[in-house]
mmCIF file of C-alpha atoms in Angstrom:
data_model
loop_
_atom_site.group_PDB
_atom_site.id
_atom_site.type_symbol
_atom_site.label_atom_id
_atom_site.label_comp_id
_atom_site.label_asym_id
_atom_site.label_seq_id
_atom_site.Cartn_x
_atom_site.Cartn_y
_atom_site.Cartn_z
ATOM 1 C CA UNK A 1 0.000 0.000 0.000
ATOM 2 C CA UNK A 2 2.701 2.523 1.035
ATOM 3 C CA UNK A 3 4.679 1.724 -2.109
ATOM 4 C CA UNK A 4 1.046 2.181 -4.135
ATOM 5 C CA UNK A 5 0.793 5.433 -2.435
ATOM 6 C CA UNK A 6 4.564 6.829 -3.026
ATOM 7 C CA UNK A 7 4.121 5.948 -7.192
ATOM 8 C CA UNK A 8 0.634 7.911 -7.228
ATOM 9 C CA UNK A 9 2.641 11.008 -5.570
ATOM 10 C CA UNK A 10 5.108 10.782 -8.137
ATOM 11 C CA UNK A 11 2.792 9.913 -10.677
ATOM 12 C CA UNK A 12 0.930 13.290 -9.558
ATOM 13 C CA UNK A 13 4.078 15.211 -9.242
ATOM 14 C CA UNK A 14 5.369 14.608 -12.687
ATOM 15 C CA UNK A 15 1.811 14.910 -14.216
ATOM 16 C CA UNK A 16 1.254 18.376 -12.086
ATOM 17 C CA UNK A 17 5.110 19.761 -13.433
ATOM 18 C CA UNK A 18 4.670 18.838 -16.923
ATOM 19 C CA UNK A 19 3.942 21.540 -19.088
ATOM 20 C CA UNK A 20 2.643 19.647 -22.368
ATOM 21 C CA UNK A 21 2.929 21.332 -25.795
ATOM 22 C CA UNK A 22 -0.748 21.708 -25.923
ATOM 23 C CA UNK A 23 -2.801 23.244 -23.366
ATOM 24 C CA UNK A 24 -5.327 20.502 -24.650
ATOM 25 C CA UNK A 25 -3.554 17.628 -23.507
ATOM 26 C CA UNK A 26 -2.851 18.576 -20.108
ATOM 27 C CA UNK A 27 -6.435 19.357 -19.549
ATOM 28 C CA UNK A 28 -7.596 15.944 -20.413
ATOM 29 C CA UNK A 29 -5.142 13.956 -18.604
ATOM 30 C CA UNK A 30 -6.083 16.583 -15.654
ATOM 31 C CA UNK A 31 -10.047 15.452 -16.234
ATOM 32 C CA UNK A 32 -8.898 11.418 -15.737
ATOM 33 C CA UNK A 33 -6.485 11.200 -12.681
ATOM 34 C CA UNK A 34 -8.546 9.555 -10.958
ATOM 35 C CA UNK A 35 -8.778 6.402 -13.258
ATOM 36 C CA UNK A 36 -5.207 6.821 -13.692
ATOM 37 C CA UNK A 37 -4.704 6.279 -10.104
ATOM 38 C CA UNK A 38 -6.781 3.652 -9.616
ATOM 39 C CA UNK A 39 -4.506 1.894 -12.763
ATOM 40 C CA UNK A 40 -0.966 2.746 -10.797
ATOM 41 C CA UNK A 41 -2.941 0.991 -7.479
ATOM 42 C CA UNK A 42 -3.760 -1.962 -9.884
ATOM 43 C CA UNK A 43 -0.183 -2.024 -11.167
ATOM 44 C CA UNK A 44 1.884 -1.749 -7.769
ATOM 45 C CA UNK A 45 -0.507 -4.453 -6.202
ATOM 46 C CA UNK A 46 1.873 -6.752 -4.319
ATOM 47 C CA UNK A 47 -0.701 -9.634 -5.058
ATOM 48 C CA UNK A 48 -1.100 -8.803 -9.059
ATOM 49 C CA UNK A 49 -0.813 -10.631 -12.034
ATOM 50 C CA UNK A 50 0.226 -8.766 -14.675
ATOM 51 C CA UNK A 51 -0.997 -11.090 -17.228
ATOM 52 C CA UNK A 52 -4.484 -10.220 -15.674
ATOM 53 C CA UNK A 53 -4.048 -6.243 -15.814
ATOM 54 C CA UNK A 54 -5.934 -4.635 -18.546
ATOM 55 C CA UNK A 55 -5.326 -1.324 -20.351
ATOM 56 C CA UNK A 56 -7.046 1.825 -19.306
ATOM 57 C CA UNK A 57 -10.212 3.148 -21.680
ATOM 58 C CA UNK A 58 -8.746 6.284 -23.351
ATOM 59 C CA UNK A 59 -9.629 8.414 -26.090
ATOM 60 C CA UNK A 60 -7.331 9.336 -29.053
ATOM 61 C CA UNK A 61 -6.639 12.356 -27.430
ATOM 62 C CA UNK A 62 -5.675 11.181 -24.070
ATOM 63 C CA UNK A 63 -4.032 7.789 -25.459
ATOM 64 C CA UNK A 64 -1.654 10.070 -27.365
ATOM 65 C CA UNK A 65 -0.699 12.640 -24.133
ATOM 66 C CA UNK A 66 0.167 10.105 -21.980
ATOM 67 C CA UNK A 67 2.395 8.407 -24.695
ATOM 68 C CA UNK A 68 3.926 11.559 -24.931
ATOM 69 C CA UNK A 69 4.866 12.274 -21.755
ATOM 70 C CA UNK A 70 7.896 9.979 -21.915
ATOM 71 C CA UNK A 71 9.614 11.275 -24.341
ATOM 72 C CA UNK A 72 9.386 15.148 -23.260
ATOM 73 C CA UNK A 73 12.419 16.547 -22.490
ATOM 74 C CA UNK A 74 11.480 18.382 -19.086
ATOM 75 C CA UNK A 75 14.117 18.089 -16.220
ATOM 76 C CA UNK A 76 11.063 16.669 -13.608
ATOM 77 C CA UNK A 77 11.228 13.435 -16.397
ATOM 78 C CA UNK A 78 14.777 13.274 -17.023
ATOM 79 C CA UNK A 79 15.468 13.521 -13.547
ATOM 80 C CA UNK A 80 13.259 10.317 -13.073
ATOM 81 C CA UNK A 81 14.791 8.421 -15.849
ATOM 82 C CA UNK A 82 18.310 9.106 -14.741
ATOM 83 C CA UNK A 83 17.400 8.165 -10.844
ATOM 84 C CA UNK A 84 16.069 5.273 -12.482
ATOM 85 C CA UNK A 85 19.719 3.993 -14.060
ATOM 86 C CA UNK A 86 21.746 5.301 -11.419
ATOM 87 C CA UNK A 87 19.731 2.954 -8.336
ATOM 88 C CA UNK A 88 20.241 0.225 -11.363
ATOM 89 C CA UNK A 89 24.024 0.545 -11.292
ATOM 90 C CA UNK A 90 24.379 0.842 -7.851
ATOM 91 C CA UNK A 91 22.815 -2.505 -7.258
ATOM 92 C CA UNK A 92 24.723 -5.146 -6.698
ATOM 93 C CA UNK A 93 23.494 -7.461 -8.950
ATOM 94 C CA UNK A 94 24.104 -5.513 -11.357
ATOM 95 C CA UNK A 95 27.868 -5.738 -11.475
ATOM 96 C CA UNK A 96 28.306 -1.734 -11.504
ATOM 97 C CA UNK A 97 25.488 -1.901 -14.628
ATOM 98 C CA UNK A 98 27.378 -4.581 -16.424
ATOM 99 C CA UNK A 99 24.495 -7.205 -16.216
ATOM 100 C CA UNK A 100 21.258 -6.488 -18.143
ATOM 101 C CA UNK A 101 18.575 -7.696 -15.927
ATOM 102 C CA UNK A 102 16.600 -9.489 -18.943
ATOM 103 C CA UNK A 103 19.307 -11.511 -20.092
ATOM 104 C CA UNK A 104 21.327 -11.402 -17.304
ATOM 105 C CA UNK A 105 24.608 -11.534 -19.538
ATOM 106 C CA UNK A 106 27.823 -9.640 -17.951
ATOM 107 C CA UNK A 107 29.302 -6.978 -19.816
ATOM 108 C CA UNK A 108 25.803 -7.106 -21.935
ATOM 109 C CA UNK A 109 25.503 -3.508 -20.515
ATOM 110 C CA UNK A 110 22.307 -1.730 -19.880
ATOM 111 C CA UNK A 111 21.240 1.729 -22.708
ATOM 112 C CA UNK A 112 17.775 1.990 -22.370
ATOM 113 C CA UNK A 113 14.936 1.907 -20.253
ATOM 114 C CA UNK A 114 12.120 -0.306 -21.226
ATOM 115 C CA UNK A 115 8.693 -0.172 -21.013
ATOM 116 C CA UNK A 116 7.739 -3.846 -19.054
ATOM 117 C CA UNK A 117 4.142 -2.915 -20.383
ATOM 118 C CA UNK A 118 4.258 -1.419 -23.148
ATOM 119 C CA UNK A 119 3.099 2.028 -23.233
ATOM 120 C CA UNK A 120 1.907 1.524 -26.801
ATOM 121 C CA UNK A 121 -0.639 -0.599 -25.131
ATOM 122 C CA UNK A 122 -0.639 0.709 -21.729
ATOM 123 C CA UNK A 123 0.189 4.552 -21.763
ATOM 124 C CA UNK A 124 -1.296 5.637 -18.679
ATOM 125 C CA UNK A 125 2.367 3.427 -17.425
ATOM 126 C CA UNK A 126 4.421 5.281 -19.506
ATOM 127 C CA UNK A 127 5.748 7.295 -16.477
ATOM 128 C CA UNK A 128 5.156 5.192 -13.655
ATOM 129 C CA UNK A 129 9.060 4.236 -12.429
ATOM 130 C CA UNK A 130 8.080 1.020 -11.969
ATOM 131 C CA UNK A 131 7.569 -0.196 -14.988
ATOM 132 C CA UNK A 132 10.758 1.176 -16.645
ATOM 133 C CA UNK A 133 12.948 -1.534 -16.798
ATOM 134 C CA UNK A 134 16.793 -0.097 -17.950
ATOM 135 C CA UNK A 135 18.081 -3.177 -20.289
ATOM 136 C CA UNK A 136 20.241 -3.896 -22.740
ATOM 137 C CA UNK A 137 20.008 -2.663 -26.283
ATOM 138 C CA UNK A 138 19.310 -6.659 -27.689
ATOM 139 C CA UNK A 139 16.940 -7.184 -25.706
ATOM 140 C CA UNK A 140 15.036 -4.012 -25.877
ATOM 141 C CA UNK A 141 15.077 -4.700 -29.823
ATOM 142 C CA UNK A 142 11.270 -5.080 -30.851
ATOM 143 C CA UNK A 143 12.455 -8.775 -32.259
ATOM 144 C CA UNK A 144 12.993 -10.026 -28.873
ATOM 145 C CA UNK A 145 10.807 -7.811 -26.317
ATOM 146 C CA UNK A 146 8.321 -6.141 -28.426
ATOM 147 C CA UNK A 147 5.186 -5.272 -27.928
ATOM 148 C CA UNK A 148 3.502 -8.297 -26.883
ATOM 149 C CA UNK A 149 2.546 -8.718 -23.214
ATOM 150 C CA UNK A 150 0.844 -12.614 -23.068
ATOM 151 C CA UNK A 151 1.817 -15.585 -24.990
ATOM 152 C CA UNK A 152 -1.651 -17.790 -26.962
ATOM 153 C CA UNK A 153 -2.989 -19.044 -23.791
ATOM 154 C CA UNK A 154 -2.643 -15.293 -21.842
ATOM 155 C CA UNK A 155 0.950 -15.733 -19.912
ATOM 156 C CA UNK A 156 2.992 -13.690 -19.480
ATOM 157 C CA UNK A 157 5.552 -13.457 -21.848
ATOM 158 C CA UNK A 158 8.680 -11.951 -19.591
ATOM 159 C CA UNK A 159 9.602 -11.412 -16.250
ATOM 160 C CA UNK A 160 9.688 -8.611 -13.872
ATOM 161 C CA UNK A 161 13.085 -7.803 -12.504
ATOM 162 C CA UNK A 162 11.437 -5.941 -9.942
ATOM 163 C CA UNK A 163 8.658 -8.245 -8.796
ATOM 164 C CA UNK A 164 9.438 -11.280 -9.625
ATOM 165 C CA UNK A 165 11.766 -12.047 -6.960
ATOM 166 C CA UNK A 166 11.059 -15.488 -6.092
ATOM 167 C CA UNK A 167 14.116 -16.646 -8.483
ATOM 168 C CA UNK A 168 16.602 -15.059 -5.726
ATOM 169 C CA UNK A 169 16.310 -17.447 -3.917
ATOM 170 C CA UNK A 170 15.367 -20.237 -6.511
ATOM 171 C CA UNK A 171 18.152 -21.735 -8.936
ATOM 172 C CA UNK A 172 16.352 -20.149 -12.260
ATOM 173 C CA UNK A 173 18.355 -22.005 -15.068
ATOM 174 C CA UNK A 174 20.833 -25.457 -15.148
ATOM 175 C CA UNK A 175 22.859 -26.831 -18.047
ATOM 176 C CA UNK A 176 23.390 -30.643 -17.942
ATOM 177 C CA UNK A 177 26.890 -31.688 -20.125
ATOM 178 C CA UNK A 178 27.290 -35.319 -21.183
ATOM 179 C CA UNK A 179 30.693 -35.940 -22.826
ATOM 180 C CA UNK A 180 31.370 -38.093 -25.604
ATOM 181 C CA UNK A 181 35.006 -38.677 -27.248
ATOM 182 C CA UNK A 182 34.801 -35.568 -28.810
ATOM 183 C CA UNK A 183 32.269 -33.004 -27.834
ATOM 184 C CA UNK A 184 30.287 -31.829 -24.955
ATOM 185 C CA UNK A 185 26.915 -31.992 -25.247
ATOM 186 C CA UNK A 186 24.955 -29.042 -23.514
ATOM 187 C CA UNK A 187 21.443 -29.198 -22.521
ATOM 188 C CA UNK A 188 19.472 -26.175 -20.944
ATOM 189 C CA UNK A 189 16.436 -26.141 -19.047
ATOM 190 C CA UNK A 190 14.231 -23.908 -16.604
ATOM 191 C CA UNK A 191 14.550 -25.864 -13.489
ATOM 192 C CA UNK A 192 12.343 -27.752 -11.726
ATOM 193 C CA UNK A 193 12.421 -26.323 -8.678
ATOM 194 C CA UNK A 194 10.316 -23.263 -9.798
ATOM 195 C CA UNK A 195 7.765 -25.713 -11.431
ATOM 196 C CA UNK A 196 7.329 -27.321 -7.843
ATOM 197 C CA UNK A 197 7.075 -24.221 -6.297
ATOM 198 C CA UNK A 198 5.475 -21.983 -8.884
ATOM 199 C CA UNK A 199 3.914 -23.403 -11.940
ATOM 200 C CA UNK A 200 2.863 -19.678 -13.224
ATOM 201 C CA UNK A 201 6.571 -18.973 -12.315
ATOM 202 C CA UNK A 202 7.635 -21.437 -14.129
ATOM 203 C CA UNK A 203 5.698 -20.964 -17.308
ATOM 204 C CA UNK A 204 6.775 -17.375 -17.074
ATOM 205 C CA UNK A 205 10.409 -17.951 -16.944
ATOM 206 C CA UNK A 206 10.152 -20.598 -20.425
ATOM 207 C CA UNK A 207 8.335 -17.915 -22.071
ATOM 208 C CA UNK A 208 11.384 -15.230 -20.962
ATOM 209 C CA UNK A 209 14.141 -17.309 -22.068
ATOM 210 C CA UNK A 210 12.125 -19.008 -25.566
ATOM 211 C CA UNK A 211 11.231 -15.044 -26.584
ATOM 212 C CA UNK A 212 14.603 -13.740 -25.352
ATOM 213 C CA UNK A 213 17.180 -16.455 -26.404
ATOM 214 C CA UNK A 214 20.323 -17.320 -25.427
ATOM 215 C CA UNK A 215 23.441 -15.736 -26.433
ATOM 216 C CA UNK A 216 26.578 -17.430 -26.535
ATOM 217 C CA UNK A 217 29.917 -15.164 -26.500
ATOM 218 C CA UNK A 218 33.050 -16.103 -27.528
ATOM 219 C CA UNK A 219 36.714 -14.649 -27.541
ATOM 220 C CA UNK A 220 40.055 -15.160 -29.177
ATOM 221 C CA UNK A 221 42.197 -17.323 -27.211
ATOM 222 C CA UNK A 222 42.635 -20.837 -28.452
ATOM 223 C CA UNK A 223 40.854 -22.620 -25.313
ATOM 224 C CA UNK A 224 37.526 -20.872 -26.176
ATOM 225 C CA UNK A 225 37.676 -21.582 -29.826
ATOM 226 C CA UNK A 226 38.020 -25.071 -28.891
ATOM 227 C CA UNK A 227 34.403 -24.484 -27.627
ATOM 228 C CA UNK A 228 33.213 -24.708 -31.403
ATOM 229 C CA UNK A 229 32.235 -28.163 -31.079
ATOM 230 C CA UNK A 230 29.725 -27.304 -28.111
ATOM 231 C CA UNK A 231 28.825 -24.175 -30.707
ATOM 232 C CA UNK A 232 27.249 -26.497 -32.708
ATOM 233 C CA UNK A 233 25.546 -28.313 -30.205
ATOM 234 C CA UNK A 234 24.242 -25.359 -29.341
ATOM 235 C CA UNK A 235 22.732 -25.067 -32.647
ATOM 236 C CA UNK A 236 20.979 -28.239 -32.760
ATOM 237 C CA UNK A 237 19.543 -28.112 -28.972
ATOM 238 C CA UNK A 238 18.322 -24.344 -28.349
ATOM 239 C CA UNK A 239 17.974 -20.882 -30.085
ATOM 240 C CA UNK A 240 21.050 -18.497 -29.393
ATOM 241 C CA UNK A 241 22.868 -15.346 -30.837
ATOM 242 C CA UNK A 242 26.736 -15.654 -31.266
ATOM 243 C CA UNK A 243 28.421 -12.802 -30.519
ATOM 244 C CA UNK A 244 32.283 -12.362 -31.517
ATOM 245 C CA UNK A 245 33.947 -10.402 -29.141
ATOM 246 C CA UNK A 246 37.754 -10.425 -29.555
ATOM 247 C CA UNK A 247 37.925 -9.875 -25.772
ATOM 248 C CA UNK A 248 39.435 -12.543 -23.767
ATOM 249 C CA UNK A 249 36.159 -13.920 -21.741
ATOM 250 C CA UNK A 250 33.449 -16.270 -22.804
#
């Protein structure tokens, strides 16, 4: 409830500082802050599915303001966005904001803040701090995030770095090897432990890493080219990205 409360004040705050190009807009955002608030109470419920939440009734008009709003250029909105990155990197899972929290790949650094529900299809979020997200460029790329909030059968399609915290204390993903003569044989696979504990998690989580991928990086140094037999394993068992770094990690 309190953290419902504090993202309505700043919700307010930012709304009540924002002087929008057209005297227009502001008046009809002004004329629906009440259903807006009751969408930011819907949105910081503790108890919430996401999958469940549906978008606010707007008109053209107000659809259009409240997409806006993130992309003006006033300090009151920068000032969020850049308090936004900065708690990000001081985290400490976040390796100094080394680690995008989508992919979770080191050195995959964070450049943009994302939109968990997208405002195209949620504006009324498109300045609420907690659903900006700051990822990685990949995966903020409309082939892997997108628009799309629910798989077919109405899942959820990613997880919430900031809600879904259940995997911190939960082994999220394992990787079996079996050898043979010559390769290594890798096999990946949301574990089981989540499915025990959470089906929904666990649906969740396949749908994050199936609509994300993997990506495999490789460097220079002759011990991780030897890797190129488990490369193409890689190819044959799951979807990934290979990324050529020349830097000496893998």
């Amino acid at each position: 409830k309190v953290e419902s409360l504090e993202n309505i004040i700043e919700h307010k705050d930012i709304l009540n500082h924002t002087q929008n190009k057209i005297r227009e807009e502001r008046e009809v955002i002004g004329e629906n802050l009440e259903t807006l608030e009751a969408q930011i109470i819907a949105y910081c419920d503790t108890t919430i599915e996401y999958d469940t939440l549906l978008p606010m009734t707007t008109t053209p008009s107000l659809k259009n303001a409240l997409y806006g709003l993130y992309d003006s250029s006033e300090k009151i909105i920068q000032d969020m966005k850049d308090e936004i990155k900065s708690n990000y990197k001081d985290n400490e899972l976040s390796h100094n904001g080394e680690r995008c929290p989508y992919c979770g790949i080191l050195r995959q650094s964070p450049s943009a803040l994302d939109h968990f529900l997208p405002r195209g299809v949620f504006p009324e979020y498109s300045i609420l701090s907690k659903n900006l997200v700051y990822i990685c460029e990949r995966c903020n790329n409309k082939a892997h995030k997108g628009s799309l909030v629910n798989d077919n059968e109405g899942k959820r399609l990613f997880l919430h770095p900031y809600t879904d915290i259940e995997l911190e204390t939960h082994t999220f993903v394992k990787c079996t090897l079996e050898f043979d003569e010559l390769t290594v044989l890798p096999t990946f696979t949301i574990s089981n432990e989540i499915l025990s504990h959470k089906p929904d998690l666990y649906r969740i989580a396949c749908n994050h890493m199936k609509k994300l991928k993997l990506m495999t990086i490789v460097g220079t140094r002759p011990e991780i080219i030897k890797l190129s037999e488990v490369i193409k394993k890689c190819d044959v068992y799951f979807d990934h990205v290979l990324v050529h770094t020349g830097q000496n990690y893998a």
